[in-house]
Short mmCIF file of C-alpha atoms in Angstrom, two decimals:
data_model
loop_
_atom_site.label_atom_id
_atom_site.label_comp_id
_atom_site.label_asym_id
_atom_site.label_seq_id
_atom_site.Cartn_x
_atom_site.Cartn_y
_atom_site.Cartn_z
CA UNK A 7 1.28 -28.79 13.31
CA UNK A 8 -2.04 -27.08 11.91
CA UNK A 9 -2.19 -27.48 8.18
CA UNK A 10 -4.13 -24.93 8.04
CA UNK A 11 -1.65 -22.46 9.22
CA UNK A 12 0.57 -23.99 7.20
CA UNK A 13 -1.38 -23.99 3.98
CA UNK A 14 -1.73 -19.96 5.04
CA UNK A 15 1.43 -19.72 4.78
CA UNK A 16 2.57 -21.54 1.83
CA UNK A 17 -0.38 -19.09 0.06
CA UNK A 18 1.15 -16.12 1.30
CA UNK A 19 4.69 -17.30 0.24
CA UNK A 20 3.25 -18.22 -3.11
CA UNK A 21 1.69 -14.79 -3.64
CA UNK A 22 4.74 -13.04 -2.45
CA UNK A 23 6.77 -15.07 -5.05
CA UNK A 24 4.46 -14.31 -7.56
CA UNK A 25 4.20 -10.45 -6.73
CA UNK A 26 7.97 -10.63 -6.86
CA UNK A 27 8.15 -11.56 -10.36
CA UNK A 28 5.06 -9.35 -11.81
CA UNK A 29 6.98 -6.56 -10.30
CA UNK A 30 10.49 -8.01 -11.81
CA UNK A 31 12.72 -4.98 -12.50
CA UNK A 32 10.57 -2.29 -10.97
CA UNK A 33 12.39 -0.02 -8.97
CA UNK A 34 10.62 2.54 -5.84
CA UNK A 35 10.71 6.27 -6.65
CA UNK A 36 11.97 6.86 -3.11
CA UNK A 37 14.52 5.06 -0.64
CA UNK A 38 16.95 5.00 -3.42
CA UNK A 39 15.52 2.94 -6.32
CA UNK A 40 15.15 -0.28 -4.13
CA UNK A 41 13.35 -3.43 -5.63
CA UNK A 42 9.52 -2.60 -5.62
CA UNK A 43 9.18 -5.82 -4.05
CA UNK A 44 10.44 -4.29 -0.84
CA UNK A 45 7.27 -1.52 -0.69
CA UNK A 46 4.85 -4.52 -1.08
CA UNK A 47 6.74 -6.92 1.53
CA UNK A 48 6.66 -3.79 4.00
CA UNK A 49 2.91 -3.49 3.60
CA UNK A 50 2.81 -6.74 4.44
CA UNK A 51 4.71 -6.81 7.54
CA UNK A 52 3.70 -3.49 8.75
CA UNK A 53 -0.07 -5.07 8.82
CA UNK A 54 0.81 -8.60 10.18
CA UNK A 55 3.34 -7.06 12.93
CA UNK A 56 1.92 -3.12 13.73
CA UNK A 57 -1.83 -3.85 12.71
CA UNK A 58 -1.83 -7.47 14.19
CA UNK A 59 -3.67 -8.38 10.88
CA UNK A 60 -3.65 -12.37 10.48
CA UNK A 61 -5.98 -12.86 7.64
CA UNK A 62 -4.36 -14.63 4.99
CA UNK A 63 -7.09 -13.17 2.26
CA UNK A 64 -5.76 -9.93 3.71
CA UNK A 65 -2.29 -10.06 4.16
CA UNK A 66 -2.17 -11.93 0.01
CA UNK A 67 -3.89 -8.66 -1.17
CA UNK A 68 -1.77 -6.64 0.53
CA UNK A 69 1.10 -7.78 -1.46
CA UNK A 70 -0.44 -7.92 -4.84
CA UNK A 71 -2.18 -4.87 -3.85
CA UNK A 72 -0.16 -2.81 -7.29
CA UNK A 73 -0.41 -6.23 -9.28
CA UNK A 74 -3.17 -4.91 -11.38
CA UNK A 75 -2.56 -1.52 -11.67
CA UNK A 76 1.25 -1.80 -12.30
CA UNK A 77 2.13 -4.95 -13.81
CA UNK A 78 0.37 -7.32 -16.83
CA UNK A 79 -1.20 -9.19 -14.36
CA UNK A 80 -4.79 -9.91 -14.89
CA UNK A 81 -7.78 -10.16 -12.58
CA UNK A 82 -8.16 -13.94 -14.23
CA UNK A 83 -4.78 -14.59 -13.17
CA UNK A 84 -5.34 -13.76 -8.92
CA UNK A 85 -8.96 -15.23 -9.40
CA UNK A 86 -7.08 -18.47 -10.41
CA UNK A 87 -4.21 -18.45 -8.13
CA UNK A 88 -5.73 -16.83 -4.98
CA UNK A 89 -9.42 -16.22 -5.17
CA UNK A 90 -12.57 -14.17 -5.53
CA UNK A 91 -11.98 -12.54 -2.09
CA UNK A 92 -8.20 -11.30 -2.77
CA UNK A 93 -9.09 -10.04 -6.03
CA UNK A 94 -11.94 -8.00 -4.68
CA UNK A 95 -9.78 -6.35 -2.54
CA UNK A 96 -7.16 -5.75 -4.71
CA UNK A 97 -9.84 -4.28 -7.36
CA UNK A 98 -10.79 -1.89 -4.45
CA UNK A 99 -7.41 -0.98 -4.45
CA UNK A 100 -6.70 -0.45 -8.13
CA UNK A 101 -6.47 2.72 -9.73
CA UNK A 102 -7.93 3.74 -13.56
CA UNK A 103 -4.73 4.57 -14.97
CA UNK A 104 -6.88 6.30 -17.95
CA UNK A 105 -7.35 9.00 -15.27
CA UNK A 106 -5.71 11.56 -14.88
CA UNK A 107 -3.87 12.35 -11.30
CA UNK A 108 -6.31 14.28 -9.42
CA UNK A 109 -8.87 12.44 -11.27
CA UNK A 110 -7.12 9.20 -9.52
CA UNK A 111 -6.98 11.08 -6.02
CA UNK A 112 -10.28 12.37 -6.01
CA UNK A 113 -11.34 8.49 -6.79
CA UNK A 114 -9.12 6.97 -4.06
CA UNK A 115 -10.47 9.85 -1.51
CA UNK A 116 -14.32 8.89 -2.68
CA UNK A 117 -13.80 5.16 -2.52
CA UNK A 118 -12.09 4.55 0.71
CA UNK A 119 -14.57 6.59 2.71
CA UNK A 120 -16.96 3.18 1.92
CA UNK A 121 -14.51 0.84 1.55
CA UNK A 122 -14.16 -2.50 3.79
CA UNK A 123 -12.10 -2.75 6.74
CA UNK A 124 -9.61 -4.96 5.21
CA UNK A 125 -8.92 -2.65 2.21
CA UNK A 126 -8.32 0.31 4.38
CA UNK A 127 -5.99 -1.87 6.04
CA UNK A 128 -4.45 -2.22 3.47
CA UNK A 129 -4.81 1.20 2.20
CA UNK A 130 -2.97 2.59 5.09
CA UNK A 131 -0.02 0.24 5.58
CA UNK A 132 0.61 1.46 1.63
CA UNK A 133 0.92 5.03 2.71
CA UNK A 134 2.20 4.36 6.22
CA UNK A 135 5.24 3.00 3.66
CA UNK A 136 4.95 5.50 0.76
CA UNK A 137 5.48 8.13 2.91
CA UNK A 138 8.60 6.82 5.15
CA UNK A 139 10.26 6.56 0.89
CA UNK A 140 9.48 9.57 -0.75
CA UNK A 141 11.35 10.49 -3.62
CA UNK A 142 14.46 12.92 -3.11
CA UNK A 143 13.95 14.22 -6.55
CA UNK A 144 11.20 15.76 -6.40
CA UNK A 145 10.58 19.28 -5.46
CA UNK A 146 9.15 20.98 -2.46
CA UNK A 147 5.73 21.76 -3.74
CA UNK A 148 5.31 18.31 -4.73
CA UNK A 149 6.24 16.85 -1.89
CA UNK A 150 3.67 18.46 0.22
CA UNK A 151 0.92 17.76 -2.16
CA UNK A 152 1.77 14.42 -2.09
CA UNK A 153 1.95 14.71 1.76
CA UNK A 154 -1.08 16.75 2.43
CA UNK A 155 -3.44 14.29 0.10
CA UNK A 156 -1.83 10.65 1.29
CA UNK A 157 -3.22 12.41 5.12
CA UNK A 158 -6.21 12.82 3.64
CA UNK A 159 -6.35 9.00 2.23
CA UNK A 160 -4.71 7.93 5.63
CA UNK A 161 -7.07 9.52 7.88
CA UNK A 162 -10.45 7.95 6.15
CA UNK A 163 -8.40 4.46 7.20
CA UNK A 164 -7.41 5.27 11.13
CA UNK A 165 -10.73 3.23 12.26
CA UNK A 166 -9.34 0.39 10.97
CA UNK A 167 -6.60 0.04 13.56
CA UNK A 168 -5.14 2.59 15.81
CA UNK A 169 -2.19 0.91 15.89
CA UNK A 170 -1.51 1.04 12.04
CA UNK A 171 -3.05 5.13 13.03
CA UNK A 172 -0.01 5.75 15.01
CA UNK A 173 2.24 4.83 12.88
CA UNK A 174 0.89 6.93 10.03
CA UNK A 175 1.28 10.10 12.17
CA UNK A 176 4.70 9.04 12.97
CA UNK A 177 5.75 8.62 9.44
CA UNK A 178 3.82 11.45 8.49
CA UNK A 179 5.30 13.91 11.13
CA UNK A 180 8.73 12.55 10.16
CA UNK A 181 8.13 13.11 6.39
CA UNK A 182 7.27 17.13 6.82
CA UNK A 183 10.45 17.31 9.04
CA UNK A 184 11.95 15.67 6.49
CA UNK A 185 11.21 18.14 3.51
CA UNK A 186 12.54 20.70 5.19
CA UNK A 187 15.71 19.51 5.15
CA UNK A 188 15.79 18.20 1.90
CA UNK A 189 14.58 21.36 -0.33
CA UNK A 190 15.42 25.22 0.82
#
């Protein structure tokens, strides 16, 4: 057997375990409160199976991809474990919490439109998943906010594989049936 493929593996394993238990308790907003372990794992498959993505750099980030942002995991701690090249991405990824919301969009929207293949890989398998689980609770005019600006995100990422592109507009077109069924 290749140890190489194997060591790619055991890495991927390793930062899947480890993304588990940064994320420990934390629940999705959507798909009823599920582990947020779930969202990442998704990401994860939906590149490696839909986007046929097998970098391991790649498919690592796309798991700790919320790690900094959303946990107390530090950029010393996936520069130890998993590398320069992983934590790049995932401090493409990353948002300034300091920063307001649309402060936060407006940023994402800016950065992706320059941003590496592999991030806006990864980019879009995160909203080809956030927005197959969006949150019952929240109201209509949220929801289509949310909707209309995660297009906006998505559609700066479509070059990066069509397949990962379809996908998108199937969750997306299934999300704004969705809503209106949801909230009168």
């Amino acid at each position: 057997m290749d140890k190489t493929i194997v060591t790619s593996t055991a890495v991927l394993l390793e930062a899947i375990y480890f993304a588990a238990t940064a994320h420990g308790s934390q629940s999705r907003k959507g798909n009823g409160g599920e582990p947020y372990i779930n969202h990442l794992i998704e990401v994860v498959i939906l590149l490696s199976t839909v986007g046929k993505v097998t970098d391991t750099d790649t498919l690592i980030a796309a798991v700790l991809h919320d790690s900094l942002e959303d946990t107390s995991v530090t950029a010393a701690d996936i520069l130890d474990k998993f590398g320069e090249q992983v934590l790049l991405y995932i401090e493409a990824l990353t948002d300034d919490k300091t920063l307001s919301l649309s402060e936060r969009r407006a940023m994402q929207l800016a950065h992706i439109a320059t941003a590496c293949q592999q991030v806006k890989l990864i980019k879009l398998g995160d909203h080809i998943s956030n927005i197959g689980s969006l949150p019952t609770s929240w109201d209509k005019g949220r929801l289509e906010d949310y909707i209309a600006w995660s297009y906006k995100v998505a559609k700066a990422c479509f070059t990066s594989s069509s397949e990962l592109a379809y996908e998108y507009e199937h969750r997306y077109k299934q999300a704004l049936y969705d809503i209106t069924l949801l909230v009168k």
